[in-house]
Coordinates of C-alpha atoms and ligand atoms in Angstrom, one line a residue:
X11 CA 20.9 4.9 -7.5
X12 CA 24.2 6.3 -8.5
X13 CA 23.8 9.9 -7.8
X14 CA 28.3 10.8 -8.7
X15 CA 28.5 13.1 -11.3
X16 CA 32.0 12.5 -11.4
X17 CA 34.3 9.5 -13.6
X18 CA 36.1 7.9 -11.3
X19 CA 39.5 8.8 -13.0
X20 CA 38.3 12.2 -12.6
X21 CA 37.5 11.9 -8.7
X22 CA 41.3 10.5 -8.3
X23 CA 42.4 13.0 -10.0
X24 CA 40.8 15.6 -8.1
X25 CA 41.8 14.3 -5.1
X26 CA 45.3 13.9 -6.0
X27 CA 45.4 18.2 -6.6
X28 CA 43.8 18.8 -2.8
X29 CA 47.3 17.1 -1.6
X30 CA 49.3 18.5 -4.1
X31 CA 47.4 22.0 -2.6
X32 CA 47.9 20.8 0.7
X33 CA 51.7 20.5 -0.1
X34 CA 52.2 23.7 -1.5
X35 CA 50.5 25.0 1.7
X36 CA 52.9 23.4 3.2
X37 CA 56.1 24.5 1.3
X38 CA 54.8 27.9 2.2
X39 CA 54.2 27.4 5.7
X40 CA 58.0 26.2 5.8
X41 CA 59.5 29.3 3.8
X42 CA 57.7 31.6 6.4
X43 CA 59.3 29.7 9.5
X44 CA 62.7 30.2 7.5
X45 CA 61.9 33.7 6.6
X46 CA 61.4 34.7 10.0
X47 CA 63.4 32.8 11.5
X48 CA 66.1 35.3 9.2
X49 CA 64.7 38.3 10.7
X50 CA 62.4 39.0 7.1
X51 CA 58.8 39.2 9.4
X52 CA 56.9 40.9 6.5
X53 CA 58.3 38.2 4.1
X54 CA 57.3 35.9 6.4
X55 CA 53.7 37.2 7.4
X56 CA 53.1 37.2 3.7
X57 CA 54.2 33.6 3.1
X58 CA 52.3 32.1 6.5
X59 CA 48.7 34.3 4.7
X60 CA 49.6 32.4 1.1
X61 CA 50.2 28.9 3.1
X62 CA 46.7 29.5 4.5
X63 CA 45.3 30.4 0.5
X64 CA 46.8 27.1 -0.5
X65 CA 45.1 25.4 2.3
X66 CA 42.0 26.9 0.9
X67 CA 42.6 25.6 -2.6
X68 CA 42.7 22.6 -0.7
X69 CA 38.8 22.7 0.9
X70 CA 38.1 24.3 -2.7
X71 CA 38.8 20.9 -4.3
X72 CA 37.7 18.8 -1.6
X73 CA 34.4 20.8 -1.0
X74 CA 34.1 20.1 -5.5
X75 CA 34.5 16.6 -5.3
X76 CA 31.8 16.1 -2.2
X77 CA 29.3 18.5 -4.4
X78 CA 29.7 16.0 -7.6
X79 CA 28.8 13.2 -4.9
X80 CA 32.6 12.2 -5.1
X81 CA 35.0 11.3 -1.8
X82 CA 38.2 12.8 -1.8
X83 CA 41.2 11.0 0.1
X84 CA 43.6 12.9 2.4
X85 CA 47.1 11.7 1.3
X86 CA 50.1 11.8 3.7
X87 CA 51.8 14.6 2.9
X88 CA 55.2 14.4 1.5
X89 CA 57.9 16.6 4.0
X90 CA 57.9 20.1 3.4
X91 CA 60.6 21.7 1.0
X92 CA 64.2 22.3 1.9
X93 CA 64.9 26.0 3.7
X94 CA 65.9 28.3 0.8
X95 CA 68.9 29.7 0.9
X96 CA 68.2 33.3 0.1
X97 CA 65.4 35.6 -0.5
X98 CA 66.1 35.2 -4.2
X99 CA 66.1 31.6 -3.5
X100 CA 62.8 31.4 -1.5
X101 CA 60.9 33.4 -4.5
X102 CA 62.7 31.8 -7.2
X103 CA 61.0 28.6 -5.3
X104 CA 58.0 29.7 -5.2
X105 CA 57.3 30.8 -8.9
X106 CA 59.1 27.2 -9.7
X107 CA 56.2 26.0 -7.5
X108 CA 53.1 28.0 -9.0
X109 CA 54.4 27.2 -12.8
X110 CA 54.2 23.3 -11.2
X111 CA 50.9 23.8 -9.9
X112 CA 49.6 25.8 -13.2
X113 CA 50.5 23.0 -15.5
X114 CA 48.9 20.2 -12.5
X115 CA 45.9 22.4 -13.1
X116 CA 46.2 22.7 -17.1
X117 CA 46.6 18.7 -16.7
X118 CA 43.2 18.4 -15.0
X119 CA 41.6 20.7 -17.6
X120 CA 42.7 19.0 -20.7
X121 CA 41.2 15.9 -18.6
X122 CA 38.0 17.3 -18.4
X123 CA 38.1 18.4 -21.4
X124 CA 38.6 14.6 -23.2
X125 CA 35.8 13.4 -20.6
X126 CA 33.8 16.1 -21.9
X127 CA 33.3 17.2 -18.0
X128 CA 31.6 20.8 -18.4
X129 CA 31.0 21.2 -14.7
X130 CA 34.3 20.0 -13.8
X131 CA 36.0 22.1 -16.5
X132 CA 34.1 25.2 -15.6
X133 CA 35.5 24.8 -11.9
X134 CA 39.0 24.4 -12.9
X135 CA 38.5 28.3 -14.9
X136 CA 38.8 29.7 -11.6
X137 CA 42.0 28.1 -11.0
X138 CA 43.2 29.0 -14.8
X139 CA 42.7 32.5 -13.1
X140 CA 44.3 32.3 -9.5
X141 CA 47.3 31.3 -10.9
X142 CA 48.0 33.8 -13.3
X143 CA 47.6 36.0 -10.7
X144 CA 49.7 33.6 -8.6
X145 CA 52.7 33.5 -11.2
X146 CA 52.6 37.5 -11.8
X147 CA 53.1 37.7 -8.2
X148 CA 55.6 35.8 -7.4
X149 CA 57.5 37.7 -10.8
X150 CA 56.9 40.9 -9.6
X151 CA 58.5 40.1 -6.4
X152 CA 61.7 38.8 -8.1
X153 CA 62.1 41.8 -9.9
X154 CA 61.5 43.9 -6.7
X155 CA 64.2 42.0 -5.3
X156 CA 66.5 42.6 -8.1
X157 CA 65.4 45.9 -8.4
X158 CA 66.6 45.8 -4.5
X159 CA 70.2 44.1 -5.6
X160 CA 69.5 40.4 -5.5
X161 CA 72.0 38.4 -3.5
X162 CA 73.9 41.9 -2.8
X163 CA 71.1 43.9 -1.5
X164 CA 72.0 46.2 1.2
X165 CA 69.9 45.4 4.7
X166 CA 68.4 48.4 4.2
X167 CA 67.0 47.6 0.7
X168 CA 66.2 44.2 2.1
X169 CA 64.2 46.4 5.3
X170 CA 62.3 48.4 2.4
X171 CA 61.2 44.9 0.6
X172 CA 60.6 42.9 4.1
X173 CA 58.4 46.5 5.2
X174 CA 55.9 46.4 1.9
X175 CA 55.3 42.5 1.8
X176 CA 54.0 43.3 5.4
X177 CA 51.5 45.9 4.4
X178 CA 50.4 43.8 1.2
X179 CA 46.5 43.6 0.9
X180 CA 45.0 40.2 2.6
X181 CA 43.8 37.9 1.0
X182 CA 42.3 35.5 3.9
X183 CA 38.5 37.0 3.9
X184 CA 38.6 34.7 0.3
X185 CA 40.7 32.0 2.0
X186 CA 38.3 31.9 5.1
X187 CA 35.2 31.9 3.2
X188 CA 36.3 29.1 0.7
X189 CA 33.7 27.0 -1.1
X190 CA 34.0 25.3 -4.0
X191 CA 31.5 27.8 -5.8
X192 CA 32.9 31.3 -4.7
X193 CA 36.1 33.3 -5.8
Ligands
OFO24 FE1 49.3 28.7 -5.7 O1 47.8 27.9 -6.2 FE2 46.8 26.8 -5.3 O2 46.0 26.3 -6.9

């Protein structure tokens, strides 16, 4: 007996965004080893917790497709990102990166949508979700750096910014406790 409650198109498909969330993790694993590796060790603290949130997307995803009686492939992951060359730089790449992700995810929606996938389309709402919080994140942290001065910020502007990414609230109890059910 057939027991997947998934199209097959829609099992690729599903499987193709846990890599593409596997690759963002990566990206942000890679701006953290930059960051720090600059001297910014809140930036970077912040960037290594998001890397492991991406990772959970990931499981999120994966655990989906194994629930609908799906089996999601691991890809090889294509190279991480080039180092940025700023702080400006790295959060300008990482907003390009969730408004690339956002419209992967709106892509998947309108798919489920067509296939008339309820279930699938009511998983993907939490997504919706994470990344509008996602994008207004990574906006309000370019306009604290150009509140700061951008390219020209003093170091001790730069010390201020690096200081309050390091005491920003954690999100890993949701990353550790990822399913594909709960927020
Ligand atoms: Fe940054 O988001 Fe995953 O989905």
């Amino acid at each position: 007996m057939n027991t997947k409650r998934l199209s097959s198109n829609m099992e690729i498909a599903l499987s193709a965004q846990m890599n593409v969330e596997l690759l963002q993790s990566h990206n942000y694993l890679s701006y953290g080893i930059w960051a720090s590796s600059q001297g910014y060790g809140g930036v970077a603290n912040f960037l290594f917790r998001h890397s492991k949130e991406e990772s959970d997307h990931a499981i999120k995803f994966m655990n989906y497709v194994l629930n609908r009686g799906g089996k999601p492939t691991i890809d090889s992951t294509p190279k991480a990102d080039n180092d940025p060359i700023s702080l400006t730089d790295c959060f300008n790449k990482v907003f390009q990166h969730e408004v690339e992700n956002t419209t992967a995810i709106y892509n998947l929606v309108d798919m489920a949508m067509e296939e008339k996938d309820w279930a699938t389309w009511n998983f993907l709402q939490w997504f919706v979700k994470e990344q509008i919080e996602e994008e207004t994140l990574a906006t309000s942290l370019i306009d604290k750096l150009k509140i700061a001065g951008g390219d020209r910020a003093t170091d001790e502007s730069l010390f201020i910014f690096d200081a309050a990414l390091e005491k920003m609230p954690d999100d890993a109890p949701m990353a550790r406790d990822s399913t594909s059910e709960k927020p």
